[in-house]
């Protein structure tokens, strides 16, 4: 890549709500495909004694992880599954198109409900359901139906990876702001109903010129707890379910290293990974 000179850097227009691209900002603020895929590849190899080759990214949105997967190795193949045609189109134009033609030949995007995978979506080593997207299924029956369909569509020796967040702050109606290059990311836990577990969250983006992109994304979720998710994975037929808890950075935060354990901590906010397999 050509080095950018100081003048070209300063010539780049400042971000503003009118011109900002919400998918680009989401990827910058929320996603870390390399760290996630490092964890997935390492854990799969540990559990199976062989590397994972094929990956399905459920709720793929712009398919950033599916594209990152095919970039990692020439043998890797990926399929991204999402219902939203516009988001898939954005991913095709920006993420798939940025791959080499050879890498592009190893990734497929499928517009489909994750609960009814077609032949293209079946038989992979790994199925990913990240950024809590499976919380869209609000009933035990609905979530079990999804988990069962993942289990029956995995390839031989396949492993399902998902993430989870919890801690007492997850139940609060609060906003969290994070300053990033050129914009502020706002995570808005707008409402939580303790009777149903329904939770509405928004992502807003704010810019240095005072403009804002309110409700750039909205999620209508059920706030599931970690014990419930483990029970429902077992109920769906998975024989082995592991929780990977994040280590401590010594300053009250996480260190990005996730290890399997049966002992967590009652902290304000925790993100963990789970694996489920036979
Ligand atoms: C939070 S985004 C996830 C984006 C990305 N995978 C990530 O990890 O950040 C949730 C995505 O799930 C998709 N979605 C919701 N319900 C779905 C379903 N039943 N089947 C397929 N996709 C679905 C939405 O269209 C949206 O793009």
PDB file of C-alpha atoms and ligand atoms in Angstrom:
ATOM      1  CA  UNK A   1       0.000   0.000   0.000  1.00  0.00           C
ATOM      2  CA  UNK A   2       1.270   3.472  -0.875  1.00  0.00           C
ATOM      3  CA  UNK A   3       2.368   5.563   2.091  1.00  0.00           C
ATOM      4  CA  UNK A   4       0.046   8.442   2.752  1.00  0.00           C
ATOM      5  CA  UNK A   5       1.708  11.837   2.955  1.00  0.00           C
ATOM      6  CA  UNK A   6       0.836  14.350   5.622  1.00  0.00           C
ATOM      7  CA  UNK A   7      -0.939  16.579   3.087  1.00  0.00           C
ATOM      8  CA  UNK A   8      -3.183  13.790   1.774  1.00  0.00           C
ATOM      9  CA  UNK A   9      -4.065  12.839   5.328  1.00  0.00           C
ATOM     10  CA  UNK A  10      -5.127  16.325   6.247  1.00  0.00           C
ATOM     11  CA  UNK A  11      -7.040  16.624   2.927  1.00  0.00           C
ATOM     12  CA  UNK A  12      -9.413  13.854   4.011  1.00  0.00           C
ATOM     13  CA  UNK A  13     -12.721  15.484   4.969  1.00  0.00           C
ATOM     14  CA  UNK A  14     -13.730  15.210   8.625  1.00  0.00           C
ATOM     15  CA  UNK A  15     -16.491  12.722   9.342  1.00  0.00           C
ATOM     16  CA  UNK A  16     -19.987  14.138   9.662  1.00  0.00           C
ATOM     17  CA  UNK A  17     -23.435  12.546   9.978  1.00  0.00           C
ATOM     18  CA  UNK A  18     -24.367  13.560   6.419  1.00  0.00           C
ATOM     19  CA  UNK A  19     -21.547  11.659   4.740  1.00  0.00           C
ATOM     20  CA  UNK A  20     -20.622   8.943   7.250  1.00  0.00           C
ATOM     21  CA  UNK A  21     -21.226   5.336   6.295  1.00  0.00           C
ATOM     22  CA  UNK A  22     -22.884   3.500   9.208  1.00  0.00           C
ATOM     23  CA  UNK A  23     -21.586   0.080   8.125  1.00  0.00           C
ATOM     24  CA  UNK A  24     -18.009   1.364   7.953  1.00  0.00           C
ATOM     25  CA  UNK A  25     -18.325   2.952  11.407  1.00  0.00           C
ATOM     26  CA  UNK A  26     -19.860  -0.237  12.830  1.00  0.00           C
ATOM     27  CA  UNK A  27     -16.943  -2.318  11.555  1.00  0.00           C
ATOM     28  CA  UNK A  28     -14.429   0.139  13.019  1.00  0.00           C
ATOM     29  CA  UNK A  29     -16.170   0.442  16.382  1.00  0.00           C
ATOM     30  CA  UNK A  30     -17.467  -3.044  17.055  1.00  0.00           C
ATOM     31  CA  UNK A  31     -15.669  -5.712  15.094  1.00  0.00           C
ATOM     32  CA  UNK A  32     -12.271  -7.313  15.600  1.00  0.00           C
ATOM     33  CA  UNK A  33     -12.294 -10.225  13.162  1.00  0.00           C
ATOM     34  CA  UNK A  34      -8.607 -11.082  13.502  1.00  0.00           C
ATOM     35  CA  UNK A  35      -8.659 -11.490  17.286  1.00  0.00           C
ATOM     36  CA  UNK A  36     -11.917 -13.454  17.042  1.00  0.00           C
ATOM     37  CA  UNK A  37     -10.632 -15.744  14.297  1.00  0.00           C
ATOM     38  CA  UNK A  38      -7.322 -16.302  16.131  1.00  0.00           C
ATOM     39  CA  UNK A  39      -9.364 -17.605  19.057  1.00  0.00           C
ATOM     40  CA  UNK A  40     -11.603 -19.749  16.830  1.00  0.00           C
ATOM     41  CA  UNK A  41      -8.723 -21.270  14.826  1.00  0.00           C
ATOM     42  CA  UNK A  42      -6.645 -21.986  17.940  1.00  0.00           C
ATOM     43  CA  UNK A  43      -9.541 -23.493  19.884  1.00  0.00           C
ATOM     44  CA  UNK A  44     -10.692 -25.647  16.965  1.00  0.00           C
ATOM     45  CA  UNK A  45      -7.152 -27.041  16.518  1.00  0.00           C
ATOM     46  CA  UNK A  46      -6.887 -27.773  20.237  1.00  0.00           C
ATOM     47  CA  UNK A  47     -10.234 -29.562  20.368  1.00  0.00           C
ATOM     48  CA  UNK A  48      -9.933 -31.451  17.079  1.00  0.00           C
ATOM     49  CA  UNK A  49      -6.188 -31.898  16.535  1.00  0.00           C
ATOM     50  CA  UNK A  50      -6.502 -30.477  13.013  1.00  0.00           C
ATOM     51  CA  UNK A  51      -7.003 -27.008  11.569  1.00  0.00           C
ATOM     52  CA  UNK A  52     -10.438 -25.697  10.653  1.00  0.00           C
ATOM     53  CA  UNK A  53     -10.750 -25.055   6.926  1.00  0.00           C
ATOM     54  CA  UNK A  54     -14.370 -24.096   6.267  1.00  0.00           C
ATOM     55  CA  UNK A  55     -16.353 -21.501   8.201  1.00  0.00           C
ATOM     56  CA  UNK A  56     -19.940 -20.270   8.153  1.00  0.00           C
ATOM     57  CA  UNK A  57     -20.585 -16.815   9.570  1.00  0.00           C
ATOM     58  CA  UNK A  58     -24.216 -16.614  10.712  1.00  0.00           C
ATOM     59  CA  UNK A  59     -25.796 -13.133  11.041  1.00  0.00           C
ATOM     60  CA  UNK A  60     -22.810 -12.079   8.908  1.00  0.00           C
ATOM     61  CA  UNK A  61     -23.996  -8.533   8.163  1.00  0.00           C
ATOM     62  CA  UNK A  62     -21.210  -7.124   5.977  1.00  0.00           C
ATOM     63  CA  UNK A  63     -19.346 -10.476   6.130  1.00  0.00           C
ATOM     64  CA  UNK A  64     -16.184  -8.958   7.561  1.00  0.00           C
ATOM     65  CA  UNK A  65     -15.241 -12.185   9.382  1.00  0.00           C
ATOM     66  CA  UNK A  66     -15.992 -14.444   6.395  1.00  0.00           C
ATOM     67  CA  UNK A  67     -13.706 -12.248   4.260  1.00  0.00           C
ATOM     68  CA  UNK A  68     -11.006 -12.200   6.948  1.00  0.00           C
ATOM     69  CA  UNK A  69     -11.182 -16.022   7.129  1.00  0.00           C
ATOM     70  CA  UNK A  70     -10.406 -16.561   3.425  1.00  0.00           C
ATOM     71  CA  UNK A  71      -7.516 -14.082   3.670  1.00  0.00           C
ATOM     72  CA  UNK A  72      -5.809 -16.131   6.400  1.00  0.00           C
ATOM     73  CA  UNK A  73      -4.981 -19.242   4.345  1.00  0.00           C
ATOM     74  CA  UNK A  74      -5.241 -20.283   0.693  1.00  0.00           C
ATOM     75  CA  UNK A  75      -7.168 -23.411   1.753  1.00  0.00           C
ATOM     76  CA  UNK A  76      -9.832 -21.524   3.698  1.00  0.00           C
ATOM     77  CA  UNK A  77     -13.397 -21.218   2.454  1.00  0.00           C
ATOM     78  CA  UNK A  78     -16.252 -19.240   4.003  1.00  0.00           C
ATOM     79  CA  UNK A  79     -19.946 -18.624   3.658  1.00  0.00           C
ATOM     80  CA  UNK A  80     -21.755 -15.662   5.211  1.00  0.00           C
ATOM     81  CA  UNK A  81     -25.491 -15.885   5.951  1.00  0.00           C
ATOM     82  CA  UNK A  82     -27.766 -12.930   6.610  1.00  0.00           C
ATOM     83  CA  UNK A  83     -31.361 -11.920   5.933  1.00  0.00           C
ATOM     84  CA  UNK A  84     -30.690  -8.292   5.026  1.00  0.00           C
ATOM     85  CA  UNK A  85     -30.125  -7.731   1.300  1.00  0.00           C
ATOM     86  CA  UNK A  86     -28.816  -4.154   1.744  1.00  0.00           C
ATOM     87  CA  UNK A  87     -26.220  -5.137   4.318  1.00  0.00           C
ATOM     88  CA  UNK A  88     -25.066  -8.086   2.210  1.00  0.00           C
ATOM     89  CA  UNK A  89     -24.819  -5.774  -0.799  1.00  0.00           C
ATOM     90  CA  UNK A  90     -22.632  -3.379   1.218  1.00  0.00           C
ATOM     91  CA  UNK A  91     -20.425  -6.307   2.251  1.00  0.00           C
ATOM     92  CA  UNK A  92     -20.123  -7.453  -1.358  1.00  0.00           C
ATOM     93  CA  UNK A  93     -19.131  -3.990  -2.600  1.00  0.00           C
ATOM     94  CA  UNK A  94     -16.737  -3.131   0.201  1.00  0.00           C
ATOM     95  CA  UNK A  95     -15.406  -6.325   1.797  1.00  0.00           C
ATOM     96  CA  UNK A  96     -15.660  -9.034  -0.863  1.00  0.00           C
ATOM     97  CA  UNK A  97     -14.541  -6.669  -3.629  1.00  0.00           C
ATOM     98  CA  UNK A  98     -11.433  -5.768  -1.596  1.00  0.00           C
ATOM     99  CA  UNK A  99     -10.264  -9.413  -1.782  1.00  0.00           C
ATOM    100  CA  UNK A 100      -8.163 -10.769  -4.639  1.00  0.00           C
ATOM    101  CA  UNK A 101     -10.163 -12.633  -7.341  1.00  0.00           C
ATOM    102  CA  UNK A 102      -8.776 -15.913  -6.008  1.00  0.00           C
ATOM    103  CA  UNK A 103      -9.898 -15.097  -2.430  1.00  0.00           C
ATOM    104  CA  UNK A 104     -13.284 -14.009  -3.756  1.00  0.00           C
ATOM    105  CA  UNK A 105     -13.734 -17.447  -5.334  1.00  0.00           C
ATOM    106  CA  UNK A 106     -13.571 -18.955  -1.812  1.00  0.00           C
ATOM    107  CA  UNK A 107     -16.284 -16.838  -0.182  1.00  0.00           C
ATOM    108  CA  UNK A 108     -20.042 -16.962  -0.719  1.00  0.00           C
ATOM    109  CA  UNK A 109     -22.740 -14.702   0.738  1.00  0.00           C
ATOM    110  CA  UNK A 110     -26.187 -16.192   1.109  1.00  0.00           C
ATOM    111  CA  UNK A 111     -29.370 -14.233   1.804  1.00  0.00           C
ATOM    112  CA  UNK A 112     -31.253 -16.554   4.081  1.00  0.00           C
ATOM    113  CA  UNK A 113     -32.658 -17.130   7.536  1.00  0.00           C
ATOM    114  CA  UNK A 114     -29.928 -18.769   9.625  1.00  0.00           C
ATOM    115  CA  UNK A 115     -32.520 -21.292  10.844  1.00  0.00           C
ATOM    116  CA  UNK A 116     -32.924 -22.843   7.405  1.00  0.00           C
ATOM    117  CA  UNK A 117     -29.449 -23.362   5.959  1.00  0.00           C
ATOM    118  CA  UNK A 118     -29.307 -24.561   2.341  1.00  0.00           C
ATOM    119  CA  UNK A 119     -26.666 -26.874   0.824  1.00  0.00           C
ATOM    120  CA  UNK A 120     -24.119 -24.026   0.514  1.00  0.00           C
ATOM    121  CA  UNK A 121     -24.391 -23.413   4.263  1.00  0.00           C
ATOM    122  CA  UNK A 122     -23.985 -27.036   5.341  1.00  0.00           C
ATOM    123  CA  UNK A 123     -20.973 -29.150   6.214  1.00  0.00           C
ATOM    124  CA  UNK A 124     -18.587 -26.481   7.529  1.00  0.00           C
ATOM    125  CA  UNK A 125     -15.985 -27.067  10.259  1.00  0.00           C
ATOM    126  CA  UNK A 126     -17.055 -23.926  12.088  1.00  0.00           C
ATOM    127  CA  UNK A 127     -20.295 -22.009  12.514  1.00  0.00           C
ATOM    128  CA  UNK A 128     -19.947 -18.549  14.095  1.00  0.00           C
ATOM    129  CA  UNK A 129     -22.731 -16.550  15.759  1.00  0.00           C
ATOM    130  CA  UNK A 130     -21.019 -13.433  17.074  1.00  0.00           C
ATOM    131  CA  UNK A 131     -21.908 -10.099  18.571  1.00  0.00           C
ATOM    132  CA  UNK A 132     -24.813 -11.668  20.446  1.00  0.00           C
ATOM    133  CA  UNK A 133     -26.910 -11.752  17.263  1.00  0.00           C
ATOM    134  CA  UNK A 134     -28.653 -14.978  18.296  1.00  0.00           C
ATOM    135  CA  UNK A 135     -30.382 -12.934  21.062  1.00  0.00           C
ATOM    136  CA  UNK A 136     -32.864 -12.031  18.322  1.00  0.00           C
ATOM    137  CA  UNK A 137     -34.477 -15.399  19.184  1.00  0.00           C
ATOM    138  CA  UNK A 138     -36.440 -14.524  22.301  1.00  0.00           C
ATOM    139  CA  UNK A 139     -38.011 -17.813  23.349  1.00  0.00           C
ATOM    140  CA  UNK A 140     -36.457 -21.077  24.486  1.00  0.00           C
ATOM    141  CA  UNK A 141     -38.208 -22.897  21.611  1.00  0.00           C
ATOM    142  CA  UNK A 142     -36.938 -20.360  19.070  1.00  0.00           C
ATOM    143  CA  UNK A 143     -33.364 -20.453  20.321  1.00  0.00           C
ATOM    144  CA  UNK A 144     -33.305 -24.251  20.587  1.00  0.00           C
ATOM    145  CA  UNK A 145     -34.649 -24.505  17.015  1.00  0.00           C
ATOM    146  CA  UNK A 146     -31.726 -22.346  15.836  1.00  0.00           C
ATOM    147  CA  UNK A 147     -29.129 -24.280  17.862  1.00  0.00           C
ATOM    148  CA  UNK A 148     -30.538 -27.601  16.575  1.00  0.00           C
ATOM    149  CA  UNK A 149     -30.325 -26.434  12.982  1.00  0.00           C
ATOM    150  CA  UNK A 150     -26.690 -25.363  13.545  1.00  0.00           C
ATOM    151  CA  UNK A 151     -25.867 -28.757  15.052  1.00  0.00           C
ATOM    152  CA  UNK A 152     -27.448 -30.717  12.216  1.00  0.00           C
ATOM    153  CA  UNK A 153     -25.774 -28.580   9.549  1.00  0.00           C
ATOM    154  CA  UNK A 154     -22.202 -28.684  10.898  1.00  0.00           C
ATOM    155  CA  UNK A 155     -19.690 -30.882   9.066  1.00  0.00           C
ATOM    156  CA  UNK A 156     -18.132 -33.964  10.691  1.00  0.00           C
ATOM    157  CA  UNK A 157     -16.243 -32.844  13.790  1.00  0.00           C
ATOM    158  CA  UNK A 158     -17.649 -29.337  13.379  1.00  0.00           C
ATOM    159  CA  UNK A 159     -17.758 -26.805  16.218  1.00  0.00           C
ATOM    160  CA  UNK A 160     -20.226 -24.000  16.905  1.00  0.00           C
ATOM    161  CA  UNK A 161     -18.711 -20.803  18.357  1.00  0.00           C
ATOM    162  CA  UNK A 162     -20.783 -17.999  19.838  1.00  0.00           C
ATOM    163  CA  UNK A 163     -20.252 -15.108  22.198  1.00  0.00           C
ATOM    164  CA  UNK A 164     -22.124 -13.766  25.190  1.00  0.00           C
ATOM    165  CA  UNK A 165     -22.125 -10.683  27.355  1.00  0.00           C
ATOM    166  CA  UNK A 166     -23.348 -10.352  30.882  1.00  0.00           C
ATOM    167  CA  UNK A 167     -22.620  -8.846  34.276  1.00  0.00           C
ATOM    168  CA  UNK A 168     -24.883  -6.584  36.283  1.00  0.00           C
ATOM    169  CA  UNK A 169     -24.454  -3.652  33.862  1.00  0.00           C
ATOM    170  CA  UNK A 170     -26.024  -5.717  31.087  1.00  0.00           C
ATOM    171  CA  UNK A 171     -29.362  -5.361  32.924  1.00  0.00           C
ATOM    172  CA  UNK A 172     -29.106  -1.584  33.274  1.00  0.00           C
ATOM    173  CA  UNK A 173     -30.534   1.133  31.054  1.00  0.00           C
ATOM    174  CA  UNK A 174     -27.277   2.951  30.399  1.00  0.00           C
ATOM    175  CA  UNK A 175     -25.196   4.542  27.652  1.00  0.00           C
ATOM    176  CA  UNK A 176     -21.536   3.821  27.106  1.00  0.00           C
ATOM    177  CA  UNK A 177     -19.439   6.168  24.953  1.00  0.00           C
ATOM    178  CA  UNK A 178     -16.137   5.391  23.309  1.00  0.00           C
ATOM    179  CA  UNK A 179     -14.054   7.931  21.407  1.00  0.00           C
ATOM    180  CA  UNK A 180     -12.559   6.625  18.191  1.00  0.00           C
ATOM    181  CA  UNK A 181     -10.675   8.242  15.332  1.00  0.00           C
ATOM    182  CA  UNK A 182     -13.000  10.966  14.000  1.00  0.00           C
ATOM    183  CA  UNK A 183     -16.185   9.863  15.779  1.00  0.00           C
ATOM    184  CA  UNK A 184     -17.699   8.700  19.058  1.00  0.00           C
ATOM    185  CA  UNK A 185     -19.408   5.328  19.324  1.00  0.00           C
ATOM    186  CA  UNK A 186     -22.386   5.224  21.681  1.00  0.00           C
ATOM    187  CA  UNK A 187     -23.804   1.919  22.956  1.00  0.00           C
ATOM    188  CA  UNK A 188     -27.291   2.690  24.288  1.00  0.00           C
ATOM    189  CA  UNK A 189     -29.013   0.045  26.391  1.00  0.00           C
ATOM    190  CA  UNK A 190     -32.300   1.900  26.001  1.00  0.00           C
ATOM    191  CA  UNK A 191     -34.680  -0.448  27.767  1.00  0.00           C
ATOM    192  CA  UNK A 192     -34.808  -3.696  29.699  1.00  0.00           C
ATOM    193  CA  UNK A 193     -37.956  -5.453  30.840  1.00  0.00           C
ATOM    194  CA  UNK A 194     -37.198  -7.722  33.803  1.00  0.00           C
ATOM    195  CA  UNK A 195     -40.441  -9.648  33.330  1.00  0.00           C
ATOM    196  CA  UNK A 196     -39.829 -10.787  29.749  1.00  0.00           C
ATOM    197  CA  UNK A 197     -36.063 -10.253  29.472  1.00  0.00           C
ATOM    198  CA  UNK A 198     -36.679  -8.046  26.416  1.00  0.00           C
ATOM    199  CA  UNK A 199     -33.917  -5.557  25.824  1.00  0.00           C
ATOM    200  CA  UNK A 200     -33.708  -2.776  23.229  1.00  0.00           C
ATOM    201  CA  UNK A 201     -30.289  -1.401  22.318  1.00  0.00           C
ATOM    202  CA  UNK A 202     -29.170   1.218  19.833  1.00  0.00           C
ATOM    203  CA  UNK A 203     -25.861   2.255  18.357  1.00  0.00           C
ATOM    204  CA  UNK A 204     -25.467   5.995  17.758  1.00  0.00           C
ATOM    205  CA  UNK A 205     -22.496   7.772  16.191  1.00  0.00           C
ATOM    206  CA  UNK A 206     -21.472  11.341  17.044  1.00  0.00           C
ATOM    207  CA  UNK A 207     -19.094  13.552  15.121  1.00  0.00           C
ATOM    208  CA  UNK A 208     -16.714  16.381  15.947  1.00  0.00           C
ATOM    209  CA  UNK A 209     -18.862  18.941  14.097  1.00  0.00           C
ATOM    210  CA  UNK A 210     -21.725  18.255  16.537  1.00  0.00           C
ATOM    211  CA  UNK A 211     -23.801  16.169  14.098  1.00  0.00           C
ATOM    212  CA  UNK A 212     -25.104  12.755  15.134  1.00  0.00           C
ATOM    213  CA  UNK A 213     -26.347   9.554  13.541  1.00  0.00           C
ATOM    214  CA  UNK A 214     -29.001   8.528  16.064  1.00  0.00           C
ATOM    215  CA  UNK A 215     -30.159   4.897  16.021  1.00  0.00           C
ATOM    216  CA  UNK A 216     -27.767   3.899  13.258  1.00  0.00           C
ATOM    217  CA  UNK A 217     -28.537   0.340  14.404  1.00  0.00           C
ATOM    218  CA  UNK A 218     -31.262  -0.986  16.697  1.00  0.00           C
ATOM    219  CA  UNK A 219     -31.424  -4.409  18.294  1.00  0.00           C
ATOM    220  CA  UNK A 220     -34.526  -6.008  19.788  1.00  0.00           C
ATOM    221  CA  UNK A 221     -33.111  -8.795  21.899  1.00  0.00           C
ATOM    222  CA  UNK A 222     -33.747 -11.040  24.829  1.00  0.00           C
ATOM    223  CA  UNK A 223     -31.014 -10.772  27.426  1.00  0.00           C
ATOM    224  CA  UNK A 224     -30.015 -14.397  27.912  1.00  0.00           C
ATOM    225  CA  UNK A 225     -27.756 -15.433  30.792  1.00  0.00           C
ATOM    226  CA  UNK A 226     -24.748 -17.703  30.413  1.00  0.00           C
ATOM    227  CA  UNK A 227     -26.285 -20.620  32.364  1.00  0.00           C
ATOM    228  CA  UNK A 228     -29.394 -20.476  30.146  1.00  0.00           C
ATOM    229  CA  UNK A 229     -27.302 -20.561  26.973  1.00  0.00           C
ATOM    230  CA  UNK A 230     -25.277 -23.555  28.166  1.00  0.00           C
ATOM    231  CA  UNK A 231     -28.460 -25.413  29.145  1.00  0.00           C
ATOM    232  CA  UNK A 232     -30.121 -24.675  25.803  1.00  0.00           C
ATOM    233  CA  UNK A 233     -27.034 -25.783  23.854  1.00  0.00           C
ATOM    234  CA  UNK A 234     -27.117 -29.093  25.749  1.00  0.00           C
ATOM    235  CA  UNK A 235     -30.879 -29.339  25.234  1.00  0.00           C
ATOM    236  CA  UNK A 236     -30.253 -28.889  21.502  1.00  0.00           C
ATOM    237  CA  UNK A 237     -28.097 -32.010  21.492  1.00  0.00           C
ATOM    238  CA  UNK A 238     -24.544 -30.639  21.767  1.00  0.00           C
ATOM    239  CA  UNK A 239     -22.599 -33.034  23.987  1.00  0.00           C
ATOM    240  CA  UNK A 240     -19.790 -30.673  24.964  1.00  0.00           C
ATOM    241  CA  UNK A 241     -20.254 -27.027  25.842  1.00  0.00           C
ATOM    242  CA  UNK A 242     -17.361 -24.883  27.090  1.00  0.00           C
ATOM    243  CA  UNK A 243     -17.261 -21.305  28.345  1.00  0.00           C
ATOM    244  CA  UNK A 244     -14.081 -19.292  27.718  1.00  0.00           C
ATOM    245  CA  UNK A 245     -13.613 -16.517  30.257  1.00  0.00           C
ATOM    246  CA  UNK A 246     -11.425 -13.473  29.601  1.00  0.00           C
ATOM    247  CA  UNK A 247      -8.293 -12.953  31.697  1.00  0.00           C
ATOM    248  CA  UNK A 248      -7.562  -9.826  33.699  1.00  0.00           C
ATOM    249  CA  UNK A 249      -5.287  -7.016  32.475  1.00  0.00           C
ATOM    250  CA  UNK A 250      -4.496  -6.025  36.077  1.00  0.00           C
ATOM    251  CA  UNK A 251      -6.221  -2.613  35.620  1.00  0.00           C
ATOM    252  CA  UNK A 252      -9.827  -3.739  35.905  1.00  0.00           C
ATOM    253  CA  UNK A 253     -10.188  -4.655  32.224  1.00  0.00           C
ATOM    254  CA  UNK A 254      -9.885  -7.752  30.072  1.00  0.00           C
ATOM    255  CA  UNK A 255      -6.598  -8.907  28.521  1.00  0.00           C
ATOM    256  CA  UNK A 256      -8.057 -10.456  25.364  1.00  0.00           C
ATOM    257  CA  UNK A 257      -7.034 -13.986  26.401  1.00  0.00           C
ATOM    258  CA  UNK A 258      -9.975 -16.375  26.736  1.00  0.00           C
ATOM    259  CA  UNK A 259      -9.544 -19.686  28.560  1.00  0.00           C
ATOM    260  CA  UNK A 260     -11.972 -22.525  29.276  1.00  0.00           C
ATOM    261  CA  UNK A 261     -13.084 -22.522  32.893  1.00  0.00           C
ATOM    262  CA  UNK A 262     -16.026 -23.259  35.200  1.00  0.00           C
ATOM    263  CA  UNK A 263     -15.254 -20.269  37.425  1.00  0.00           C
ATOM    264  CA  UNK A 264     -16.182 -16.722  36.399  1.00  0.00           C
ATOM    265  CA  UNK A 265     -16.209 -13.445  38.328  1.00  0.00           C
ATOM    266  CA  UNK A 266     -19.218 -11.329  39.280  1.00  0.00           C
ATOM    267  CA  UNK A 267     -17.927  -8.284  37.428  1.00  0.00           C
ATOM    268  CA  UNK A 268     -19.939  -5.358  36.066  1.00  0.00           C
ATOM    269  CA  UNK A 269     -19.528  -6.402  32.465  1.00  0.00           C
ATOM    270  CA  UNK A 270     -18.017  -9.497  30.920  1.00  0.00           C
ATOM    271  CA  UNK A 271     -17.803 -10.854  27.396  1.00  0.00           C
ATOM    272  CA  UNK A 272     -17.086 -14.528  26.888  1.00  0.00           C
ATOM    273  CA  UNK A 273     -16.993 -17.107  24.125  1.00  0.00           C
ATOM    274  CA  UNK A 274     -18.683 -20.493  24.064  1.00  0.00           C
ATOM    275  CA  UNK A 275     -17.995 -23.569  21.981  1.00  0.00           C
ATOM    276  CA  UNK A 276     -20.468 -26.387  21.443  1.00  0.00           C
ATOM    277  CA  UNK A 277     -19.782 -29.697  19.721  1.00  0.00           C
ATOM    278  CA  UNK A 278     -20.359 -33.448  19.820  1.00  0.00           C
TER     279      UNK A 278
HETATM  280  C1  LIG B   1     -25.560  -7.420  15.087  1.00  0.00           C
HETATM  281  S1  LIG B   1     -25.573  -7.706  13.346  1.00  0.00           S
HETATM  282  C2  LIG B   1     -24.158  -8.758  13.282  1.00  0.00           C
HETATM  283  C3  LIG B   1     -23.085  -8.273  12.357  1.00  0.00           C
HETATM  284  C4  LIG B   1     -21.776  -9.048  12.440  1.00  0.00           C
HETATM  285  N1  LIG B   1     -21.937 -10.465  12.229  1.00  0.00           N
HETATM  286  C5  LIG B   1     -21.064  -8.851  13.766  1.00  0.00           C
HETATM  287  O1  LIG B   1     -20.560  -9.820  14.330  1.00  0.00           O
HETATM  288  O2  LIG B   1     -20.933  -7.731  14.235  1.00  0.00           O
HETATM  289  C6  LIG B   1     -26.954  -8.764  13.217  1.00  0.00           C
HETATM  290  C7  LIG B   1     -27.294  -9.254  11.790  1.00  0.00           C
HETATM  291  O3  LIG B   1     -28.181 -10.377  11.911  1.00  0.00           O
HETATM  292  C8  LIG B   1     -29.055 -10.370  10.790  1.00  0.00           C
HETATM  293  N2  LIG B   1     -30.196 -11.253  11.135  1.00  0.00           N
HETATM  294  C9  LIG B   1     -31.125 -11.080  12.122  1.00  0.00           C
HETATM  295  N3  LIG B   1     -31.961 -12.139  12.169  1.00  0.00           N
HETATM  296  C10 LIG B   1     -31.530 -13.030  11.233  1.00  0.00           C
HETATM  297  C11 LIG B   1     -31.965 -14.319  10.819  1.00  0.00           C
HETATM  298  N4  LIG B   1     -32.996 -14.930  11.409  1.00  0.00           N
HETATM  299  N5  LIG B   1     -31.279 -14.938   9.822  1.00  0.00           N
HETATM  300  C12 LIG B   1     -30.239 -14.325   9.229  1.00  0.00           C
HETATM  301  N6  LIG B   1     -29.772 -13.109   9.580  1.00  0.00           N
HETATM  302  C13 LIG B   1     -30.406 -12.456  10.559  1.00  0.00           C
HETATM  303  C14 LIG B   1     -29.379  -8.907  10.574  1.00  0.00           C
HETATM  304  O4  LIG B   1     -29.809  -8.663   9.259  1.00  0.00           O
HETATM  305  C15 LIG B   1     -28.022  -8.246  10.912  1.00  0.00           C
HETATM  306  O5  LIG B   1     -27.255  -8.022   9.749  1.00  0.00           O
END
